[in-house]
Amino acid sequence: MSKINKIENPQPEEKVCFNCKHLLWMVGIGQGLKCGLDRKSLSSRYYTCEKFEMKIKA
């Protein structure tokens, strides 16, 4: 029997792009995920860099 890979989101406290306030979610317009600071595409939502700032949770 083959193993099915499950796609999961990073945990809310992880220091990755998915949890950064600079993440631009532009998938709906065909642009993918981008960094709001340098407008470059992200290689992965699990990536992190020195510009990371945690999203403010409401």
PDB file of C-alpha atoms in Angstrom:
ATOM      1  CA  MET A   1       0.000   0.000   0.000  1.00  0.00           C
ATOM      2  CA  SER A   2       1.395   3.439  -0.894  1.00  0.00           C
ATOM      3  CA  LYS A   3       1.826   6.158   1.693  1.00  0.00           C
ATOM      4  CA  ILE A   4      -0.176   9.339   1.061  1.00  0.00           C
ATOM      5  CA  ASN A   5       1.669  12.602   1.779  1.00  0.00           C
ATOM      6  CA  LYS A   6      -0.450  15.062   3.730  1.00  0.00           C
ATOM      7  CA  ILE A   7       0.184  18.781   3.135  1.00  0.00           C
ATOM      8  CA  GLU A   8       0.200  20.646   6.416  1.00  0.00           C
ATOM      9  CA  ASN A   9       0.647  24.292   7.296  1.00  0.00           C
ATOM     10  CA  PRO A  10       3.485  25.344   9.601  1.00  0.00           C
ATOM     11  CA  GLN A  11       2.633  25.732  13.273  1.00  0.00           C
ATOM     12  CA  PRO A  12       1.627  29.315  14.293  1.00  0.00           C
ATOM     13  CA  GLU A  13       4.763  29.817  16.420  1.00  0.00           C
ATOM     14  CA  GLU A  14       7.278  28.658  13.766  1.00  0.00           C
ATOM     15  CA  LYS A  15       9.673  31.285  12.387  1.00  0.00           C
ATOM     16  CA  VAL A  16       8.881  30.693   8.691  1.00  0.00           C
ATOM     17  CA  CYS A  17       7.566  32.848   5.830  1.00  0.00           C
ATOM     18  CA  PHE A  18       4.053  31.435   6.208  1.00  0.00           C
ATOM     19  CA  ASN A  19       3.844  33.183   9.616  1.00  0.00           C
ATOM     20  CA  CYS A  20       5.572  36.429   8.577  1.00  0.00           C
ATOM     21  CA  LYS A  21       3.646  39.699   8.330  1.00  0.00           C
ATOM     22  CA  HIS A  22       5.447  40.479   5.044  1.00  0.00           C
ATOM     23  CA  LEU A  23       3.956  37.460   3.223  1.00  0.00           C
ATOM     24  CA  LEU A  24       1.878  38.462   0.193  1.00  0.00           C
ATOM     25  CA  TRP A  25      -0.648  35.782  -0.766  1.00  0.00           C
ATOM     26  CA  MET A  26      -1.031  36.476  -4.509  1.00  0.00           C
ATOM     27  CA  VAL A  27      -2.073  32.979  -5.595  1.00  0.00           C
ATOM     28  CA  GLY A  28      -5.544  34.120  -6.679  1.00  0.00           C
ATOM     29  CA  ILE A  29      -4.063  36.398  -9.333  1.00  0.00           C
ATOM     30  CA  GLY A  30      -1.479  33.870 -10.504  1.00  0.00           C
ATOM     31  CA  GLN A  31       1.549  35.458  -8.806  1.00  0.00           C
ATOM     32  CA  GLY A  32       2.104  32.896  -6.038  1.00  0.00           C
ATOM     33  CA  LEU A  33       3.587  33.750  -2.653  1.00  0.00           C
ATOM     34  CA  LYS A  34       5.884  36.782  -2.472  1.00  0.00           C
ATOM     35  CA  CYS A  35       7.788  38.728   0.136  1.00  0.00           C
ATOM     36  CA  GLY A  36       6.268  42.185   0.653  1.00  0.00           C
ATOM     37  CA  LEU A  37       9.702  43.726   1.269  1.00  0.00           C
ATOM     38  CA  ASP A  38      11.583  42.729  -1.876  1.00  0.00           C
ATOM     39  CA  ARG A  39       8.693  41.456  -4.062  1.00  0.00           C
ATOM     40  CA  LYS A  40      10.568  38.209  -4.813  1.00  0.00           C
ATOM     41  CA  SER A  41       8.819  34.859  -5.059  1.00  0.00           C
ATOM     42  CA  LEU A  42       9.246  32.508  -2.123  1.00  0.00           C
ATOM     43  CA  SER A  43      10.835  29.145  -2.701  1.00  0.00           C
ATOM     44  CA  SER A  44       8.724  27.663   0.101  1.00  0.00           C
ATOM     45  CA  ARG A  45       6.327  28.784   2.800  1.00  0.00           C
ATOM     46  CA  TYR A  46       8.678  26.982   5.220  1.00  0.00           C
ATOM     47  CA  TYR A  47      11.586  29.301   4.291  1.00  0.00           C
ATOM     48  CA  THR A  48      12.775  31.947   6.748  1.00  0.00           C
ATOM     49  CA  CYS A  49      15.151  34.909   6.536  1.00  0.00           C
ATOM     50  CA  GLU A  50      16.618  37.677   8.676  1.00  0.00           C
ATOM     51  CA  LYS A  51      13.693  40.005   7.781  1.00  0.00           C
ATOM     52  CA  PHE A  52      11.120  37.763   9.523  1.00  0.00           C
ATOM     53  CA  GLU A  53       8.479  39.506  11.672  1.00  0.00           C
ATOM     54  CA  MET A  54       5.702  37.526  13.328  1.00  0.00           C
ATOM     55  CA  LYS A  55       2.127  38.249  12.182  1.00  0.00           C
ATOM     56  CA  ILE A  56      -0.007  40.010  14.760  1.00  0.00           C
ATOM     57  CA  LYS A  57      -2.855  37.751  15.758  1.00  0.00           C
ATOM     58  CA  ALA A  58      -6.249  39.302  16.279  1.00  0.00           C
TER      59      ALA A  58
END
